[in-house]
Amino acid sequence: MHLAVSLNIASEPGRAGLDFAGIADIARQVEAAGVDMLVISDAAPDGRPSNSPFEATTLVAALATVTERIGLVATASTLMHQPYNLARRFASLDIISQGRAGWSATLAQNPREAANFSWPEGFAEGDFRRRAQEFIGIVRGLWRGWDRDALLFDKEGGRFHDPGKMHLLDHKGEFFSVRGPLNVARSPQDAPLMVMSGLAAADLDFASGVADVMLIEATTPGTAKATGDDLQRRALAAGRAPGALKVLVDPRPETGTVPPDDRLGAEGCDGLNLVLAPGLAASTDFAERVLPWLRRSHARRSVGSATLRGRLGLGAGGEQ
Amino acid sequence: MSRRQMKLGLFLWATGHHIAAWRHPQAHAMAGVDIAHYIELARTAEAAKFDMVFCEDAAGLREANVGIASQTSRSIGFEPISLLSALAARTKRIGLVSTASTSYNEPYGLARMFASLDNLSAGRAGWNLVTSASPIEAANFVATGLRPHADRYERAREFATAVTGLWLGRAGHDGQGFSVRDPLDIPPSPQGAPVMVQAGASDDGKDLAARTADVVFSAAQTFKEAKAFYDDLKGRLAAYGREPDDIKILPGVAPVVAETEGQAREKHDQLQELIPDDVGVALLSSYLSISDLGRYPLDGPLPELPESEGMKSRQALVIEQARRDGLSIRDLARYFAGARGHWRVVGTPAQVADALQARFEGGAADGFNVMPSWFPGELDAFARLVVPELQRRGLFRRDYEGRTLREHLGLKRPTRREA
């Protein structure tokens, strides 16, 4: 069973955001408890402005240097970045973390973002969907622009890389035009982990075809298995190998606290995603209830791999 | 009153600033994929009390010709904001300055990234504004190619206004190029706002710097050139209601230092020998805006060249000097490939300190952006040999005076306007 912890750093109104030392403590504590990955988002779900001092990808870069094993996933919006820039950032995060980085791609349009990124009217729903899909396709393509053995470092021969092992993307689409290649090397996981959550029904087929991990909620006991099965069916229909998509379920959307142990079976899914409520991470509840709960969950499994993909039992991030 | 002291930046660049740096036997060829290497460089610079480390950046390959590019280490590296965010967690005092483009970002996103870096480092971040002049970069973002110089600067001016507005707590921006509705959703760091850096040498670039920059990086071979740039830029400040000391001008310097002058020359020659001819000639061709230098004999003199559109007076001086000194194309190519047109100083610690002191005290520089030819060796040599000599002369700090980059640089704290 796999275990994720999600932390939204966009804190509650009137409460100061967690500082870096506080967030680093949480990361190291859940790492020590055996959690596979920490998913960090910096956008408040209801469209309120964040009051955290940090943005998620920069925060993950810093956390990568003070942790050793835990996967680090940052949320980043397709409205707030250009595909070339974002592909560079996540490939760099994967190198900095030595293969522990992931991108949680949002497929829903946030009106607040549109208004601050020169799209005051926003996009029509269909346009936004096609744009997000094109964006994600470009990023995945750029991550594979350098073959695994492209870098030679041959000082004597004066050959730094093999020119035949660097590939242009040459993408010309409806919304973007990107020649490539990325100016960041092939990253340790080949491609950073792709995580998706909070999806609309119309996004499920696309997401099941590209996501490595999907985070779902179980509103009532029993629904998680049905949702997970549906997503796995879609993944197979998209031509993916069995086991290529991991579905993790948030076990306690109603209670707002840690779940009872009898729900640790993940209801037929691949594992659990514990969502830390705002303020919970800094509370005594975290140390006294959540961490022991995570450690008990961890006791039932064992982990050997260094990369996040390896921990999750996923193959490499892509062919040459 | 204490004596005026130099500001020092460490210009980080892949395996080193020399084009053949990565081929040096002790150079770390894998620098572009090794975060531990960068942490070590930043800590060396911090122990030597440098004001900041600085990352240049381009959102694309540096060289379009793949055959040439594959003989250099410059096609891959870290995205610099990620790199500096990682360094923020592993350093305590040194400033962290990254380049980012006004052509391929939006103000709200860029303001947010740098504000986050500024908080991660507790007030040590800086943004080097560039408009991105490379068609290779343009092709990674738009189908329509590189925008003309004037358009890029028009956008950069509006971009800088929007970003500083966001950092200082203002809400909203509605202009030609961008619209921003809300104030920034990230609170300010202890230095109020990231430091603004620029390096543009054109007239548009100097005016934008005079209006918005706290630090300016420049390239100048000679004292005269450095002094002219310094006086020109400082002279533009009054028009924007600013004092001469509000901008720190840091020309690039590529030092090669050793205990004896002979050893320094030997080190320099060793690197020069590692430059492949086609790589050197390609760089020289691009610097002189000539496309076909490679078809002339390398041991022969520069051919007669027509005045080209892109050629500036500095390049004309280079050609003149090559003729006067009887340099072959290969000699000249190696000369340029070595330091990318920046000022090179080869010698003993005292000789390097003398050279820096002369420009600093002669009113041609407020400090220097140090460009070691290869990493980590030439940074170590500068930190071990030159920094103590500058400290002994009272020209450089023995310890940090403050905690933030603005405090290191002696810059005013910006006035925040609450939304």
XYZ file of C-alpha atoms in Angstrom:
739
model
C 0.000 0.000 0.000
C 1.257 3.463 -0.891
C 0.964 6.511 1.255
C 0.824 10.180 0.327
C 0.385 13.240 2.514
C -1.088 16.385 0.959
C -0.327 19.775 2.428
C -1.927 22.973 1.195
C 0.299 25.849 2.326
C -2.233 28.539 1.393
C -3.275 29.058 4.988
C -6.502 30.131 6.596
C -7.461 33.810 6.682
C -6.018 35.564 9.697
C -3.441 32.861 10.302
C 0.181 33.313 9.271
C 1.512 30.752 6.812
C 3.868 28.021 7.999
C 7.501 29.115 7.833
C 10.195 27.087 6.077
C 11.460 25.430 9.246
C 7.909 24.330 10.065
C 7.292 22.869 6.626
C 10.715 21.192 6.598
C 9.865 19.609 9.965
C 6.640 18.192 8.577
C 8.472 16.852 5.509
C 11.130 15.149 7.624
C 8.602 13.749 10.085
C 6.388 12.196 7.430
C 9.533 10.975 5.637
C 10.638 9.256 8.830
C 7.165 7.752 9.164
C 7.663 6.088 5.779
C 5.336 8.212 3.634
C 6.029 7.872 -0.121
C 5.346 11.443 -1.109
C 4.381 14.881 0.126
C 2.071 16.758 -2.241
C 2.313 20.527 -1.806
C -0.188 22.972 -3.208
C -0.217 26.739 -2.798
C -3.681 27.662 -4.072
C -6.597 27.847 -1.663
C -9.388 25.584 -2.919
C -12.074 28.262 -2.691
C -10.142 30.829 -4.766
C -9.028 32.895 -1.791
C -5.531 34.362 -2.089
C -2.783 32.365 -0.399
C -0.955 33.998 2.472
C 1.898 31.532 2.533
C 5.363 33.067 2.062
C 6.090 30.398 -0.562
C 5.219 29.156 -4.028
C 5.086 25.360 -4.352
C 7.851 24.578 -6.907
C 10.463 26.819 -5.271
C 9.511 25.386 -1.893
C 10.000 21.836 -3.210
C 13.479 22.741 -4.518
C 14.446 23.869 -1.027
C 12.813 20.871 0.683
C 14.682 18.511 -1.649
C 17.983 19.570 -0.083
C 16.845 18.902 3.499
C 15.165 15.514 2.926
C 16.556 12.251 1.577
C 13.908 9.723 0.604
C 10.447 11.211 0.416
C 8.890 12.095 -2.939
C 8.117 15.809 -3.339
C 5.227 16.822 -5.559
C 4.359 20.447 -6.326
C 1.127 21.755 -7.755
C 1.601 24.063 -10.726
C -1.062 25.545 -12.940
C -1.025 25.571 -16.732
C -2.278 29.168 -16.578
C 0.602 30.480 -14.486
C 3.466 29.068 -16.551
C 4.719 28.504 -20.074
C 5.231 24.831 -20.948
C 8.947 25.243 -21.743
C 9.615 27.021 -18.450
C 7.617 24.544 -16.395
C 9.225 21.515 -18.056
C 12.633 22.979 -17.164
C 11.601 23.608 -13.588
C 10.328 20.094 -12.915
C 13.222 18.408 -14.722
C 15.530 20.509 -12.507
C 13.580 19.559 -9.379
C 13.960 15.912 -10.338
C 17.738 16.325 -10.656
C 18.002 18.348 -7.424
C 15.999 15.710 -5.506
C 17.788 12.813 -7.242
C 14.620 11.400 -8.717
C 11.984 12.330 -6.129
C 10.020 15.076 -7.908
C 6.493 15.153 -9.219
C 4.128 17.612 -10.874
C 0.542 17.868 -9.710
C -1.092 19.370 -12.784
C -4.339 21.182 -12.284
C -6.896 20.676 -15.036
C -9.481 23.063 -13.600
C -9.398 26.726 -14.531
C -8.934 29.024 -11.555
C -10.617 32.387 -12.299
C -8.255 34.134 -9.907
C -5.259 32.966 -11.945
C -6.773 33.951 -15.259
C -7.439 37.461 -13.916
C -3.830 37.899 -12.849
C -2.248 36.404 -15.955
C -3.622 38.724 -18.616
C -6.710 36.631 -19.392
C -9.344 38.782 -17.654
C -12.193 36.923 -19.363
C -10.646 33.491 -18.806
C -11.002 30.652 -21.302
C -14.148 28.916 -22.457
C -14.323 25.492 -20.809
C -13.556 23.516 -23.947
C -10.709 25.833 -24.937
C -9.186 25.565 -21.494
C -9.384 21.784 -21.598
C -7.712 21.526 -25.020
C -5.077 24.045 -23.938
C -4.275 22.153 -20.719
C -3.996 18.882 -22.628
C -1.709 20.425 -25.232
C 0.395 21.988 -22.443
C 0.839 18.665 -20.624
C 1.703 16.878 -23.861
C 4.453 19.429 -24.583
C 5.937 19.129 -21.106
C 6.014 15.330 -21.343
C 7.590 15.542 -24.783
C 10.275 17.997 -23.630
C 11.220 15.688 -20.744
C 12.185 13.052 -23.314
C 14.266 15.327 -25.537
C 17.586 13.918 -24.369
C 18.289 10.185 -24.513
C 19.458 8.566 -21.291
C 22.964 8.109 -22.653
C 23.215 11.456 -24.479
C 25.798 13.005 -22.141
C 29.333 11.715 -22.777
C 31.548 14.030 -20.647
C 34.453 12.917 -22.876
C 37.125 15.465 -21.933
C 39.910 13.930 -24.034
C 37.821 13.656 -27.171
C 36.140 17.025 -26.603
C 32.676 15.477 -26.881
C 30.314 16.696 -24.168
C 27.212 15.159 -25.611
C 26.256 12.986 -28.552
C 24.500 15.304 -31.018
C 22.427 12.401 -32.353
C 20.878 11.804 -28.942
C 19.305 15.218 -28.546
C 15.892 15.613 -30.181
C 13.833 18.619 -31.196
C 10.177 18.604 -30.178
C 8.999 20.799 -33.058
C 5.532 21.199 -31.592
C 3.133 23.488 -33.439
C -0.340 23.292 -31.948
C -3.527 25.258 -31.397
C -2.203 27.172 -28.376
C 1.573 26.689 -28.247
C 4.593 26.518 -30.489
C 7.680 24.920 -28.938
C 10.751 23.804 -30.840
C 12.840 22.353 -27.993
C 14.928 20.613 -26.931
C 14.888 21.293 -23.200
C 18.155 22.767 -21.920
C 18.007 20.523 -18.858
C 19.395 16.985 -18.985
C 17.274 13.830 -18.921
C 16.163 13.632 -15.301
C 16.753 10.663 -12.967
C 13.167 9.397 -13.269
C 13.149 10.048 -17.047
C 10.052 12.080 -16.353
C 8.980 13.532 -13.006
C 5.920 11.819 -11.554
C 2.634 13.125 -13.002
C -0.093 13.527 -10.357
C -3.698 14.609 -10.902
C -6.649 15.248 -8.621
C -9.967 17.062 -8.360
C -10.982 16.107 -11.890
C -14.185 16.865 -13.748
C -15.906 13.950 -15.491
C -14.804 15.303 -18.875
C -11.135 15.136 -17.830
C -11.118 11.538 -16.653
C -10.203 9.854 -19.942
C -7.320 12.229 -20.629
C -6.053 12.089 -17.038
C -6.227 8.277 -16.905
C -4.081 8.192 -20.015
C -1.245 10.376 -18.699
C -1.267 10.451 -14.869
C 1.035 8.187 -12.859
C -0.938 8.841 -9.686
C -4.506 10.036 -9.215
C -5.738 11.310 -5.868
C -9.424 10.723 -5.202
C -11.875 11.272 -2.366
C -14.194 8.660 -0.909
C -17.314 10.489 0.126
C -18.889 7.343 1.537
C -17.347 3.946 2.331
C -17.322 1.767 -0.747
C -17.272 4.534 -3.357
C -13.477 4.605 -3.550
C -13.296 1.129 -5.050
C -15.850 1.968 -7.712
C -14.030 5.196 -8.631
C -10.648 3.474 -8.667
C -11.946 0.645 -10.848
C -13.430 3.141 -13.275
C -10.134 5.010 -13.569
C -8.188 1.785 -14.077
C -10.608 0.739 -16.847
C -10.032 4.074 -18.564
C -6.263 3.705 -18.214
C -6.359 0.275 -19.860
C -8.605 1.649 -22.596
C -5.972 4.356 -23.202
C -3.475 1.571 -23.921
C -1.590 1.661 -20.658
C -0.125 -1.396 -18.960
C -1.890 -2.753 -15.867
C -0.408 -1.125 -12.772
C 0.812 1.973 -14.673
C -1.706 4.157 -12.836
C -1.856 4.270 -9.042
C -5.030 5.523 -7.395
C -4.720 6.855 -3.852
C -7.787 7.660 -1.811
C -8.284 10.323 0.844
C -9.723 8.181 3.642
C -11.476 10.832 5.701
C -13.025 13.626 3.764
C -15.905 13.933 6.232
C -14.234 13.613 9.568
C -11.360 16.060 9.168
C -9.161 13.914 11.346
C -7.223 10.692 11.052
C -9.264 7.702 9.937
C -9.962 4.689 12.093
C -7.562 1.826 11.452
C -10.254 -0.338 9.905
C -10.224 1.934 6.862
C -6.565 1.370 6.199
C -7.308 -1.164 3.489
C -7.581 1.678 0.999
C -10.832 0.202 -0.266
C -9.410 -1.598 -3.223
C -7.245 1.332 -4.313
C -3.432 1.424 -4.396
C -3.067 3.387 -1.215
C -4.032 6.411 0.827
C -3.620 10.142 0.549
C -3.904 11.839 3.907
C -4.920 15.469 3.442
C -3.598 17.640 6.250
C -6.255 20.171 7.107
C -5.029 23.788 7.341
C -3.604 24.328 10.779
C -3.465 20.621 11.566
C 0.190 20.308 10.592
C 1.199 22.802 13.251
C -1.035 21.344 15.944
C -0.333 18.804 18.651
C -2.862 16.582 16.868
C -0.288 16.125 14.125
C 2.379 14.782 16.468
C 0.042 12.858 18.743
C -2.408 11.321 16.289
C -1.345 11.723 12.636
C 2.295 10.674 12.885
C 1.547 7.523 14.908
C -1.184 6.697 12.386
C 1.262 7.110 9.491
C 3.850 4.969 11.253
C 1.294 2.186 11.820
C 0.408 2.303 8.127
C 4.059 2.143 7.201
C 4.629 -0.903 9.405
C 2.678 -2.989 6.894
C 4.996 -2.339 3.963
C 8.626 -2.028 2.999
C 10.463 0.268 0.614
C 13.836 -0.074 -1.069
C 13.932 2.148 -4.135
C 15.593 5.546 -4.311
C 13.344 7.227 -6.856
C 9.717 8.132 -6.341
C 8.662 6.038 -9.336
C 10.557 3.132 -7.856
C 8.848 3.532 -4.477
C 5.467 3.470 -6.159
C 6.314 0.394 -8.196
C 6.109 2.345 -11.442
C 8.422 1.773 -14.367
C 10.746 4.390 -15.811
C 9.132 7.563 -17.033
C 9.423 6.852 -20.710
C 11.104 5.256 -23.642
C 14.214 6.780 -25.196
C 33.389 57.078 8.338
C 34.384 53.680 7.124
C 36.084 53.242 3.823
C 34.058 52.446 0.690
C 34.380 48.750 -0.101
C 33.914 46.620 -3.215
C 30.849 44.479 -3.840
C 31.601 41.039 -5.227
C 29.295 38.739 -7.132
C 30.129 35.178 -8.099
C 28.898 34.533 -11.620
C 27.930 30.838 -11.733
C 28.053 29.290 -15.183
C 27.967 25.532 -15.746
C 31.514 24.179 -15.623
C 33.142 27.630 -15.755
C 33.293 30.746 -17.904
C 36.011 29.540 -20.210
C 34.445 27.836 -23.206
C 36.693 24.774 -22.714
C 36.341 24.761 -18.915
C 34.653 21.375 -18.811
C 37.693 19.763 -20.492
C 40.069 20.898 -17.751
C 41.332 17.733 -16.016
C 40.084 18.882 -12.595
C 36.916 20.640 -13.738
C 33.619 19.082 -12.712
C 32.208 18.182 -16.129
C 28.934 16.943 -14.599
C 28.232 20.296 -12.907
C 24.979 20.716 -14.851
C 23.423 17.655 -13.208
C 24.987 17.822 -9.743
C 23.349 19.963 -7.061
C 26.050 19.085 -4.507
C 28.597 20.829 -6.745
C 26.572 24.064 -6.690
C 26.032 23.882 -2.946
C 29.797 23.626 -2.534
C 30.445 26.623 -4.831
C 27.870 28.760 -3.012
C 29.370 27.845 0.358
C 32.882 28.678 -0.858
C 31.635 32.075 -2.013
C 29.764 32.606 1.259
C 32.838 31.740 3.333
C 34.733 34.345 1.245
C 31.942 36.901 2.059
C 30.800 37.454 -1.525
C 27.687 39.630 -1.757
C 25.890 37.203 -4.058
C 25.945 34.343 -6.479
C 24.450 35.067 -9.866
C 22.944 32.693 -12.454
C 22.754 33.740 -16.084
C 19.975 32.057 -18.016
C 18.480 31.412 -21.416
C 15.267 29.504 -22.058
C 16.819 27.457 -24.835
C 20.083 26.163 -26.217
C 22.965 28.645 -26.429
C 24.172 27.497 -29.806
C 22.032 26.440 -32.759
C 24.758 24.425 -34.487
C 24.515 21.054 -32.748
C 28.013 20.008 -33.846
C 29.487 23.062 -32.099
C 27.122 22.850 -29.122
C 28.011 19.208 -28.470
C 31.652 20.200 -27.878
C 30.672 22.583 -25.066
C 28.935 22.002 -21.729
C 26.388 24.777 -22.221
C 23.395 22.960 -23.655
C 22.258 21.558 -20.321
C 22.062 22.900 -16.769
C 19.658 23.675 -13.953
C 16.704 26.023 -14.314
C 18.110 28.802 -12.119
C 15.144 29.658 -9.874
C 14.964 25.995 -8.823
C 18.717 25.930 -8.361
C 18.776 29.063 -6.187
C 15.770 27.883 -4.154
C 17.761 24.756 -3.356
C 20.817 26.862 -2.460
C 18.644 29.067 -0.209
C 18.126 26.119 2.128
C 21.850 25.332 2.280
C 23.339 28.822 2.736
C 22.741 31.537 5.329
C 24.033 34.898 4.208
C 24.949 35.074 0.535
C 22.639 36.791 -1.983
C 20.948 34.662 -4.663
C 20.371 36.371 -8.001
C 18.757 34.764 -11.015
C 18.122 35.893 -14.542
C 14.544 35.677 -15.837
C 13.017 36.909 -19.060
C 10.359 39.590 -19.498
C 9.540 38.160 -22.918
C 8.544 34.644 -21.853
C 6.955 35.172 -18.436
C 3.995 37.029 -16.970
C 4.584 39.643 -14.234
C 2.388 37.960 -11.607
C 4.096 34.590 -12.043
C 7.602 36.006 -12.023
C 6.865 38.271 -9.039
C 5.534 35.226 -7.191
C 8.575 33.021 -7.919
C 11.073 35.629 -6.792
C 9.006 36.592 -3.747
C 9.035 32.930 -2.748
C 12.819 32.691 -3.295
C 13.167 35.894 -1.260
C 11.239 34.304 1.618
C 13.023 30.963 1.372
C 16.308 32.854 1.753
C 14.990 35.342 4.358
C 15.708 38.366 2.155
C 18.575 37.385 -0.126
C 16.961 37.192 -3.586
C 17.547 39.283 -6.684
C 16.094 39.319 -10.199
C 18.272 40.011 -13.223
C 15.859 41.334 -15.829
C 16.571 40.300 -19.431
C 14.464 40.761 -22.549
C 15.934 37.645 -24.270
C 17.582 38.493 -27.590
C 18.017 34.954 -28.887
C 15.877 33.565 -31.725
C 16.550 30.074 -30.292
C 14.669 31.055 -27.130
C 11.856 32.676 -29.108
C 11.238 29.386 -30.951
C 10.479 27.685 -27.622
C 7.576 30.056 -26.962
C 6.132 31.554 -30.113
C 5.764 30.706 -33.785
C 6.357 34.309 -34.824
C 10.065 34.593 -33.999
C 12.051 37.131 -32.029
C 10.365 40.462 -31.406
C 12.284 43.606 -32.433
C 14.554 45.242 -29.857
C 12.301 48.258 -29.261
C 9.204 46.064 -28.736
C 11.051 43.887 -26.278
C 12.083 46.916 -24.249
C 8.587 48.374 -24.357
C 7.325 45.121 -22.837
C 10.222 45.018 -20.356
C 9.415 48.520 -19.054
C 5.791 47.626 -18.440
C 6.809 44.267 -16.976
C 9.248 45.862 -14.509
C 6.608 48.375 -13.405
C 4.063 45.602 -12.832
C 6.505 43.367 -10.930
C 7.830 46.068 -8.613
C 4.246 47.197 -8.029
C 3.296 43.682 -6.952
C 6.318 43.389 -4.671
C 5.488 46.694 -3.030
C 1.920 45.784 -2.254
C 0.045 47.557 -5.033
C -3.065 46.003 -6.508
C -3.735 45.735 -10.156
C -2.063 46.601 -13.405
C -3.877 47.181 -16.656
C -1.574 48.028 -19.524
C -0.719 47.342 -23.139
C 0.955 44.016 -22.527
C -0.449 42.683 -19.261
C -3.396 42.776 -16.944
C -3.152 41.886 -13.269
C -6.206 42.150 -10.996
C -5.013 41.354 -7.475
C -2.140 42.241 -5.198
C 0.537 39.560 -4.848
C -0.569 36.722 -2.556
C 2.900 36.314 -1.033
C 3.999 38.540 1.867
C 7.279 40.505 1.657
C 10.596 39.169 2.928
C 12.845 40.910 5.486
C 14.454 42.966 2.681
C 11.100 44.307 1.505
C 11.460 43.249 -2.119
C 14.025 41.331 -4.190
C 16.971 43.328 -5.555
C 16.580 44.445 -9.189
C 19.535 43.641 -11.452
C 20.172 44.412 -15.122
C 22.914 43.998 -17.659
C 21.678 45.688 -20.819
C 24.293 47.834 -22.556
C 22.082 49.435 -25.226
C 20.610 52.889 -24.789
C 17.185 51.411 -23.982
C 18.857 49.023 -21.564
C 20.752 51.760 -19.733
C 17.637 53.906 -19.398
C 15.607 51.043 -18.008
C 18.443 50.294 -15.574
C 18.629 53.946 -14.511
C 14.918 53.862 -13.744
C 14.598 50.462 -12.060
C 17.889 48.658 -11.292
C 19.737 48.360 -7.981
C 22.689 46.497 -9.501
C 24.068 46.552 -13.041
C 26.436 43.987 -14.529
C 28.561 45.171 -17.428
C 31.314 44.003 -19.754
C 34.347 46.219 -20.302
C 37.791 45.263 -21.574
C 39.576 48.517 -20.823
C 39.536 51.049 -17.981
C 38.374 53.723 -20.396
C 35.441 51.648 -21.545
C 34.480 50.724 -17.962
C 34.708 54.342 -16.834
C 32.634 55.593 -19.776
C 29.864 53.086 -19.020
C 29.981 53.883 -15.297
C 29.750 57.644 -15.790
C 27.076 57.315 -18.459
C 24.807 55.143 -16.317
C 25.300 57.072 -13.069
C 24.644 60.262 -15.019
C 21.212 59.005 -16.043
C 19.985 58.508 -12.474
C 19.166 62.117 -11.625
C 16.487 62.191 -14.334
C 14.634 59.534 -12.343
C 15.113 61.246 -8.983
C 17.794 58.800 -7.868
C 21.217 59.232 -6.260
C 24.406 57.913 -7.925
C 24.881 55.459 -5.056
C 21.448 53.924 -5.622
C 22.942 51.706 -8.346
C 25.961 49.433 -7.903
C 27.847 48.828 -11.146
C 29.719 45.523 -11.275
C 31.732 44.835 -14.431
C 32.612 41.226 -15.157
C 36.159 40.073 -14.503
C 37.698 36.726 -15.477
C 40.675 36.279 -13.158
C 43.368 33.630 -13.491
C 45.451 33.789 -10.333
C 48.393 31.819 -8.955
C 51.253 32.367 -6.511
C 53.574 33.409 -9.343
C 52.868 35.180 -12.607
C 54.452 32.305 -14.518
C 52.095 29.782 -12.928
C 49.107 31.985 -13.704
C 50.127 32.291 -17.376
C 50.684 28.557 -17.560
C 47.210 27.877 -16.156
C 45.715 30.268 -18.662
C 47.585 28.770 -21.627
C 46.595 25.267 -20.592
C 42.911 26.177 -20.947
C 43.408 28.084 -24.178
C 44.913 24.945 -25.732
C 41.709 23.034 -24.987
C 39.523 25.218 -27.214
C 38.605 23.283 -30.381
C 39.253 25.497 -33.430
C 35.730 25.237 -34.807
C 34.223 26.154 -31.435
C 36.492 29.190 -31.060
C 35.866 30.376 -34.608
C 32.100 29.912 -34.240
C 32.109 32.109 -31.106
C 34.272 34.752 -32.770
C 32.067 34.730 -35.879
C 29.003 35.230 -33.762
C 30.667 37.997 -31.713
C 31.749 39.863 -34.839
C 28.415 39.139 -36.588
C 30.200 37.391 -39.472
C 28.755 34.115 -40.680
C 31.628 32.618 -42.662
C 34.937 33.172 -40.836
C 35.586 29.413 -40.969
C 36.435 29.490 -44.672
C 39.582 31.596 -44.142
C 42.931 30.023 -43.129
C 43.048 29.861 -39.319
C 46.729 30.774 -39.164
C 46.190 33.770 -41.396
C 45.035 37.278 -40.495
C 41.435 38.416 -40.259
C 40.096 39.126 -43.755
C 38.887 42.576 -44.789
C 35.411 42.778 -43.296
C 32.509 44.922 -44.406
C 30.938 47.118 -41.729
C 28.022 45.044 -40.554
C 24.713 46.170 -39.100
C 25.258 44.387 -35.802
C 28.826 45.534 -35.339
C 29.408 47.878 -32.444
C 32.355 50.152 -31.751
C 33.788 47.634 -29.277
C 33.956 45.008 -31.989
C 35.608 47.459 -34.354
C 38.272 48.076 -31.701
C 38.872 44.344 -31.453
C 39.461 44.056 -35.176
C 41.810 47.052 -35.055
C 43.775 45.520 -32.208
C 44.010 42.140 -33.948
C 45.509 43.850 -36.995
C 47.925 45.921 -34.924
C 49.188 42.901 -32.945
C 49.291 40.669 -36.009
C 46.928 38.082 -34.466
C 45.796 35.129 -36.572
C 42.158 34.106 -36.708
C 42.978 31.225 -34.339
C 44.729 33.547 -31.843
C 41.847 35.958 -31.856
C 39.249 33.166 -31.642
C 40.956 31.697 -28.594
C 41.297 35.119 -27.016
C 37.550 35.662 -27.276
C 36.388 32.163 -26.534
C 38.342 32.326 -23.290
C 36.484 35.080 -21.466
C 33.474 35.759 -23.719
C 34.610 39.305 -24.285
C 34.940 40.114 -20.590
C 37.953 41.633 -18.888
C 40.622 39.045 -18.198
C 43.286 39.476 -15.516
C 46.107 36.946 -15.288
C 48.673 37.191 -12.511
C 49.631 36.991 -8.857
C 47.193 37.845 -6.034
C 48.822 41.273 -5.740
C 48.599 41.895 -9.492
C 44.923 40.894 -9.624
C 44.157 43.008 -6.542
C 46.045 45.952 -8.102
C 43.978 45.678 -11.279
C 40.665 45.525 -9.380
C 41.713 48.340 -7.052
C 42.623 50.611 -9.969
C 39.184 50.285 -11.548
C 37.385 50.506 -8.218
C 39.247 53.568 -6.961
C 39.401 55.127 -10.408
C 35.612 55.451 -10.452
C 34.957 52.757 -13.057
C 33.323 50.138 -10.813
C 31.517 49.642 -7.475
C 32.719 46.077 -7.405
C 33.000 43.114 -9.718
C 31.114 40.133 -10.990
C 33.760 37.419 -10.714
C 33.801 34.883 -13.557
C 36.129 31.980 -12.683
C 37.398 30.231 -15.807
C 36.615 26.776 -14.409
C 34.907 25.369 -11.313
C 35.748 24.715 -8.618
C 39.503 25.389 -9.063
C 39.570 29.031 -10.123
C 36.903 30.027 -7.586
C 38.943 28.356 -4.860
C 42.057 30.196 -6.063
C 40.278 33.570 -6.041
C 38.777 32.942 -2.597
C 42.074 31.709 -1.161
C 44.465 34.198 -2.774
C 42.699 37.362 -3.952
C 39.969 37.877 -1.329
C 42.452 37.963 1.615
C 44.612 40.424 -0.327
C 41.590 42.695 -0.920
C 40.663 42.388 2.773
C 44.220 43.223 3.838
C 43.996 46.403 1.755
C 40.653 47.289 3.357
C 38.914 46.999 -0.014
C 36.584 44.148 0.892
C 34.617 43.103 3.970
C 35.981 40.592 6.466
C 32.477 39.660 7.519
C 28.898 40.359 6.454
C 27.517 43.599 7.880
C 23.907 42.472 7.601
C 21.615 39.581 6.798
C 19.843 40.549 3.578
C 21.211 41.148 0.088
C 20.099 44.790 0.272
C 22.105 45.169 3.489
C 25.200 43.597 1.901
C 24.950 45.979 -1.052
C 24.157 49.056 1.054
C 20.847 49.612 -0.739
C 17.828 51.418 0.592
C 14.819 49.392 1.616
C 11.975 50.008 -0.844
C 8.893 51.775 0.432
C 5.968 49.441 0.642
C 2.528 50.734 -0.143
C -0.136 48.697 1.581
C -2.988 47.688 -0.670
